[in-house]
XYZ file of C-alpha atoms in Angstrom:
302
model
C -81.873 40.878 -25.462
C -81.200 41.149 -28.941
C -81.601 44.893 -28.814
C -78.720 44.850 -26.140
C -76.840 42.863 -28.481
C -77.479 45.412 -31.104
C -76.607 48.648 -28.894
C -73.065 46.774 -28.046
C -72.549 46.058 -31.550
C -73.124 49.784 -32.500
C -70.034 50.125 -30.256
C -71.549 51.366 -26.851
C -69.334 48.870 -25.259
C -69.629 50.266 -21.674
C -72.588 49.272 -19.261
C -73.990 51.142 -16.633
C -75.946 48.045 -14.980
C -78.523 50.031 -12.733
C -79.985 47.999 -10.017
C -82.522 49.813 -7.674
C -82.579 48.793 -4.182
C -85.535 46.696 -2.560
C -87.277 48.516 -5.566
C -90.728 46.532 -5.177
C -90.401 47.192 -1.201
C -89.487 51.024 -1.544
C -92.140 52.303 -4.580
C -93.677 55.856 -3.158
C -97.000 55.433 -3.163
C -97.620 59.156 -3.475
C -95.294 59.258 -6.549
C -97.003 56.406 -7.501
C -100.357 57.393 -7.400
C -99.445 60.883 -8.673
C -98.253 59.075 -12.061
C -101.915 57.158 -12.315
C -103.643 59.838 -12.151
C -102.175 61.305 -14.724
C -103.722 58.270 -16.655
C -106.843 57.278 -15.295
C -109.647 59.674 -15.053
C -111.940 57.119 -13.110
C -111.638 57.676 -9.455
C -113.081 54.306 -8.311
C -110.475 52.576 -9.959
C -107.713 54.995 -8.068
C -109.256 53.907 -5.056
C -108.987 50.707 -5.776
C -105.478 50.577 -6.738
C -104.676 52.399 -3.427
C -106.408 49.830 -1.092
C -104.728 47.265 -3.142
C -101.295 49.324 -2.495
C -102.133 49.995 1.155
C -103.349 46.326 2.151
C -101.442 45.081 5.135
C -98.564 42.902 5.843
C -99.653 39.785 7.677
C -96.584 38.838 10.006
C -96.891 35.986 12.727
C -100.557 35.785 12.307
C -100.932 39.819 12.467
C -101.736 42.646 9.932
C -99.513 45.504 9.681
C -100.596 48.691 7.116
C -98.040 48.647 3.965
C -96.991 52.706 3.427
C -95.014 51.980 0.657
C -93.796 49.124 -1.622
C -96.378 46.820 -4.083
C -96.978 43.668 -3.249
C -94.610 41.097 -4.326
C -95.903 38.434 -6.425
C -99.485 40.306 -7.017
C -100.589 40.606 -11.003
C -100.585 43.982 -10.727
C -97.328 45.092 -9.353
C -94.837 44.396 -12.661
C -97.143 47.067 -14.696
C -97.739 49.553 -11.557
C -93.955 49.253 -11.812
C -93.737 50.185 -16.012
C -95.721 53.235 -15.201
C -93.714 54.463 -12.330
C -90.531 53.714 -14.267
C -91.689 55.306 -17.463
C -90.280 58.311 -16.333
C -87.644 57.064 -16.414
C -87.577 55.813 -19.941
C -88.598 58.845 -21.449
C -85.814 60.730 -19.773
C -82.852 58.446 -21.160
C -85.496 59.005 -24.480
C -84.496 62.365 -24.183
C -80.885 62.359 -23.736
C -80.122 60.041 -26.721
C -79.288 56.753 -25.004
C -79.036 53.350 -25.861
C -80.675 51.308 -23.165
C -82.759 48.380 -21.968
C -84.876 48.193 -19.309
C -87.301 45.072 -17.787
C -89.356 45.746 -14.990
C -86.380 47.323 -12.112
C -84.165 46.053 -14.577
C -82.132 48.251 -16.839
C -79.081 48.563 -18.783
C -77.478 51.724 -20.348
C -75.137 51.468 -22.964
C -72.042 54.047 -23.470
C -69.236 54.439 -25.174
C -66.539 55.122 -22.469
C -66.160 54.163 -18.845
C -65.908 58.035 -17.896
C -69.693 58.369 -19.644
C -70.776 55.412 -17.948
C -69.527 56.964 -14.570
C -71.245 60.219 -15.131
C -74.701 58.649 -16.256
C -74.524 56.361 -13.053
C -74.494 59.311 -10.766
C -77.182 61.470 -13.284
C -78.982 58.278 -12.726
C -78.920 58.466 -8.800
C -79.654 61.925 -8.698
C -82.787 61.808 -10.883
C -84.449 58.434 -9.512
C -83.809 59.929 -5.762
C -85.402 63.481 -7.304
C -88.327 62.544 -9.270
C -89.093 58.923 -8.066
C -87.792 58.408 -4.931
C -86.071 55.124 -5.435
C -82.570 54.569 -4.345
C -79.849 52.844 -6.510
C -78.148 49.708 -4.938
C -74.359 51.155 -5.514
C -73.122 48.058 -4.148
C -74.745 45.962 -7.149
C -74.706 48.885 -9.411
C -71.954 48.990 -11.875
C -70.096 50.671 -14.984
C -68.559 47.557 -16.869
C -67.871 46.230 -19.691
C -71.354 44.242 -20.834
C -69.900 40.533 -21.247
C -68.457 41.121 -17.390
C -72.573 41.607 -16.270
C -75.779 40.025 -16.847
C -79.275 41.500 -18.202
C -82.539 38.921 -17.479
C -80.121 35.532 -17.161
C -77.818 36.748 -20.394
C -74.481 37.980 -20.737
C -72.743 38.536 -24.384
C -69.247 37.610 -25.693
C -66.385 39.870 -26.013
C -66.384 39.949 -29.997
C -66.899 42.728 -31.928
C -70.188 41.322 -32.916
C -70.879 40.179 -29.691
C -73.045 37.084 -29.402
C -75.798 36.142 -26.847
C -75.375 33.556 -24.182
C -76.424 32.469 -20.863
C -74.701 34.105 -17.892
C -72.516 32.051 -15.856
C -74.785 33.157 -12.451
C -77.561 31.480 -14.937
C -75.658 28.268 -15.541
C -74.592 27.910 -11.793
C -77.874 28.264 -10.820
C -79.071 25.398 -12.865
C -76.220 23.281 -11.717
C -77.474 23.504 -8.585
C -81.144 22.946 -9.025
C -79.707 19.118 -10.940
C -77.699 18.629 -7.702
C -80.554 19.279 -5.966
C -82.950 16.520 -8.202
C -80.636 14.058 -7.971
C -80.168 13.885 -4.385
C -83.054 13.412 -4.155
C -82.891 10.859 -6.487
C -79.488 8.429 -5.072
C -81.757 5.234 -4.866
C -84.004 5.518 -7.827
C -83.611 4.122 -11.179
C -82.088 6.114 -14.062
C -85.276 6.515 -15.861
C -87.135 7.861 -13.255
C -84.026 10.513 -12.430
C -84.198 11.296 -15.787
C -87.890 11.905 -16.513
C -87.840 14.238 -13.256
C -84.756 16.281 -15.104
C -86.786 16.690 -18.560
C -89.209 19.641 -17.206
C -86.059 21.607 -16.254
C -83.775 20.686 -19.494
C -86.990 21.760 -21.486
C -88.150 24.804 -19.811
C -84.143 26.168 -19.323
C -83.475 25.560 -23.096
C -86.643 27.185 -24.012
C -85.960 30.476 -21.556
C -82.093 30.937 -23.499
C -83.093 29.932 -26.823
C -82.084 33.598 -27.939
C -78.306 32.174 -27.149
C -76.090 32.210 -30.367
C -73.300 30.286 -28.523
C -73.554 26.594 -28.531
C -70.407 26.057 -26.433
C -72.749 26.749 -22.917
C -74.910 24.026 -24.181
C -72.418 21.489 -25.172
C -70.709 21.729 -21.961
C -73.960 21.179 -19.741
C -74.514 17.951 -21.648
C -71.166 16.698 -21.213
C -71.712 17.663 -17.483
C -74.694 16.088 -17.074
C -74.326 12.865 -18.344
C -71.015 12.584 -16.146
C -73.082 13.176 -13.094
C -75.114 10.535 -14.773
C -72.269 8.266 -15.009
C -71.868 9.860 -11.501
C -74.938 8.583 -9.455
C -74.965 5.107 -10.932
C -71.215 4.868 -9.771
C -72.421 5.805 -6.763
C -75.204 3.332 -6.721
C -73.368 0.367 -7.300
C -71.199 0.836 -3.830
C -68.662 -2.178 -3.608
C -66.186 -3.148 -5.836
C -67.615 -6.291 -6.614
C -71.293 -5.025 -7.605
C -69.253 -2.410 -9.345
C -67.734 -5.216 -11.198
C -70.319 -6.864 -12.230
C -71.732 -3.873 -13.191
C -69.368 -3.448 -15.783
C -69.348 -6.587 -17.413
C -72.795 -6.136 -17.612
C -72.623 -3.398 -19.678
C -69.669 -5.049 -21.965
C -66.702 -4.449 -20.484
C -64.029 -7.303 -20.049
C -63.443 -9.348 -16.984
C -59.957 -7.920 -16.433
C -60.410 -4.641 -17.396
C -63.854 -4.600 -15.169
C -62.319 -5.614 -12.241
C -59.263 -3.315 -12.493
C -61.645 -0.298 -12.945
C -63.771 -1.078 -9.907
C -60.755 -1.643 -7.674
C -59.457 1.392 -8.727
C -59.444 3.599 -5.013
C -60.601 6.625 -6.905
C -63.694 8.373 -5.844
C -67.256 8.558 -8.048
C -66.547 11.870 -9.767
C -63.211 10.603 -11.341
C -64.955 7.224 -12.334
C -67.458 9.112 -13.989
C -65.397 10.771 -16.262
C -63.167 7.792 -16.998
C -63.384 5.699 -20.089
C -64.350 2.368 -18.534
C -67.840 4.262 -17.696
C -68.060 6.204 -20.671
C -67.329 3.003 -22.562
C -69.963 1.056 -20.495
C -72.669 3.825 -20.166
C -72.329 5.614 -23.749
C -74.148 8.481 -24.808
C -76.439 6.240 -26.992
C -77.302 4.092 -23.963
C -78.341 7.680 -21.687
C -80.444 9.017 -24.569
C -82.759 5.934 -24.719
C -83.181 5.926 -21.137
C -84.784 9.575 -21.515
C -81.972 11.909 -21.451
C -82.171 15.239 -23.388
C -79.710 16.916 -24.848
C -79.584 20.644 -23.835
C -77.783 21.624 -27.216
C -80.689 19.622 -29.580
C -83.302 21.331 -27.583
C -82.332 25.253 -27.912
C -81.320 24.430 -31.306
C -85.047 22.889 -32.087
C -86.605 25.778 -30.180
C -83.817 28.445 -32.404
C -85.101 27.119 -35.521
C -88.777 26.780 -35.060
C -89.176 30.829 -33.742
């Protein structure tokens, strides 16, 4: 990612984001096999590779032969993948570009949205050629690089652009939290929160290349309104809601006004008579992390 930083920075600030259709259902396995050989001397282990290639589909209980594709999932299939696409790499070697490529992922970095036009359709014409893969034109795109993604990332429009996560990448974890704490609507905060501390942890440490902190600040502020959120929701009538409150050191008056309010749980959790009752301070020793204080920790210590 930092490369792609680097070729954007160089001013290459076009993209041609190539994204190759059903790739790991379509891979020739003649092409394929034609590209090992050139490799491996040792027959045995051909054959191998081509019964592992060839091994059948099982649908409803009944095995259908594969003729082309790897198998999804299988150890072997991301680096039967590098070798088919290292053709690939050594051709945009040859021309001179700036790219970056991870597994069917790659990105190719021009200069002008007329160069990025005419590489796309080199591009289609030499994969169909040579490899026999088809570019997904509806996915495909020549763009400016903070308008796509590469592996979860995006940059920033400045002339040193910076990294960050995408905003598919953040919506994607929004949902995942949505999904953990319905799941949750019952449970006590601790337990919510211990079940949200394997995601926090591993999501920080996947976009700890980010050089933005503003993505981070803003999931933590989102997060500990849905927080505020669920334990609004928890607390159901006015009067529990109340007592809540006063609980948690609010005055009578002002307690009772807030949880006879009409307004629904979202709005309450953003308002100050729940920020003020359920501070920061009082989330953290419960178990919350803080996305920001974990990518920074992870930042520092690579």
């Amino acid at each position: 990612m930092r490369l792609a930083r680097d070729h954007i920075a160089a001013g290459h600030r076009w993209t041609v984001d190539l994204d190759l259709e059903k790739f790991f259902d379509r891979v020739n396995h003649d092409v394929l096999m034609h590209r090992l050989g050139r490799r491996i001397e040792d027959k045995r282990l051909l054959a191998l590779i081509g019964r592992y290639l060839r091994a059948g589909l099982l649908e409803g209980g009944v095995a259908t032969p594969r003729t082309e594709g790897t198998p999804q999932g299988g150890p072997l299939s991301p680096l039967l993948s590098n070798i088919l696409l290292d053709d690939l790499d050594k051709e945009l070697e040859r021309r001179g570009h700036r790219f970056v490529r991870y597994a069917d992922d790659c990105n190719v970095y021009m200069r002008s949205r007329a160069a990025g036009e005419r590489m796309l359709a080199s591009l289609e014409r030499f994969l169909s050629e040579r490899l026999r893969l088809t570019i997904n034109r509806s996915k495909s795109a020549v763009d400016r690089p903070w308008k796509r993604s590469f592996l979860g990332y995006t940059v920033t429009w400045h002339r040193t652009p910076k990294l960050k996560p995408a905003p598919d990448s953040v919506s994607r974890l929004k949902a995942k939290v949505r999904e953990r704490m319905r799941r949750g609507r019952g449970r006590r905060l601790t337990t919510v929160l211990a079940d949200l501390q394997p995601l926090i942890r591993g999501w920080t440490a996947y976009f700890r290349l980010s050089e933005v902190k503003r993505v981070f600040e803003d999931l933590d502020g989102w997060l500990r309104r849905k927080l505020r959120d669920v334990l609004w929701r928890q607390w159901k009538k006015p009067r529990t809601r109340m007592r809540r409150l006063i609980a948690l050191g609010l005055d009578k008056y002002r307690a009772w006004k807030s949880a006879n309010n009409g307004r629904g749980a979202w709005w309450n959790a953003g308002a100050s008579h729940m920020t003020c009752a359920v501070p920061t301070r009082r989330l953290r020793r419960l178990g919350l992390l803080s996305f920001l204080e974990e990518q920074r920790r992870l930042a520092y210590s690579a």
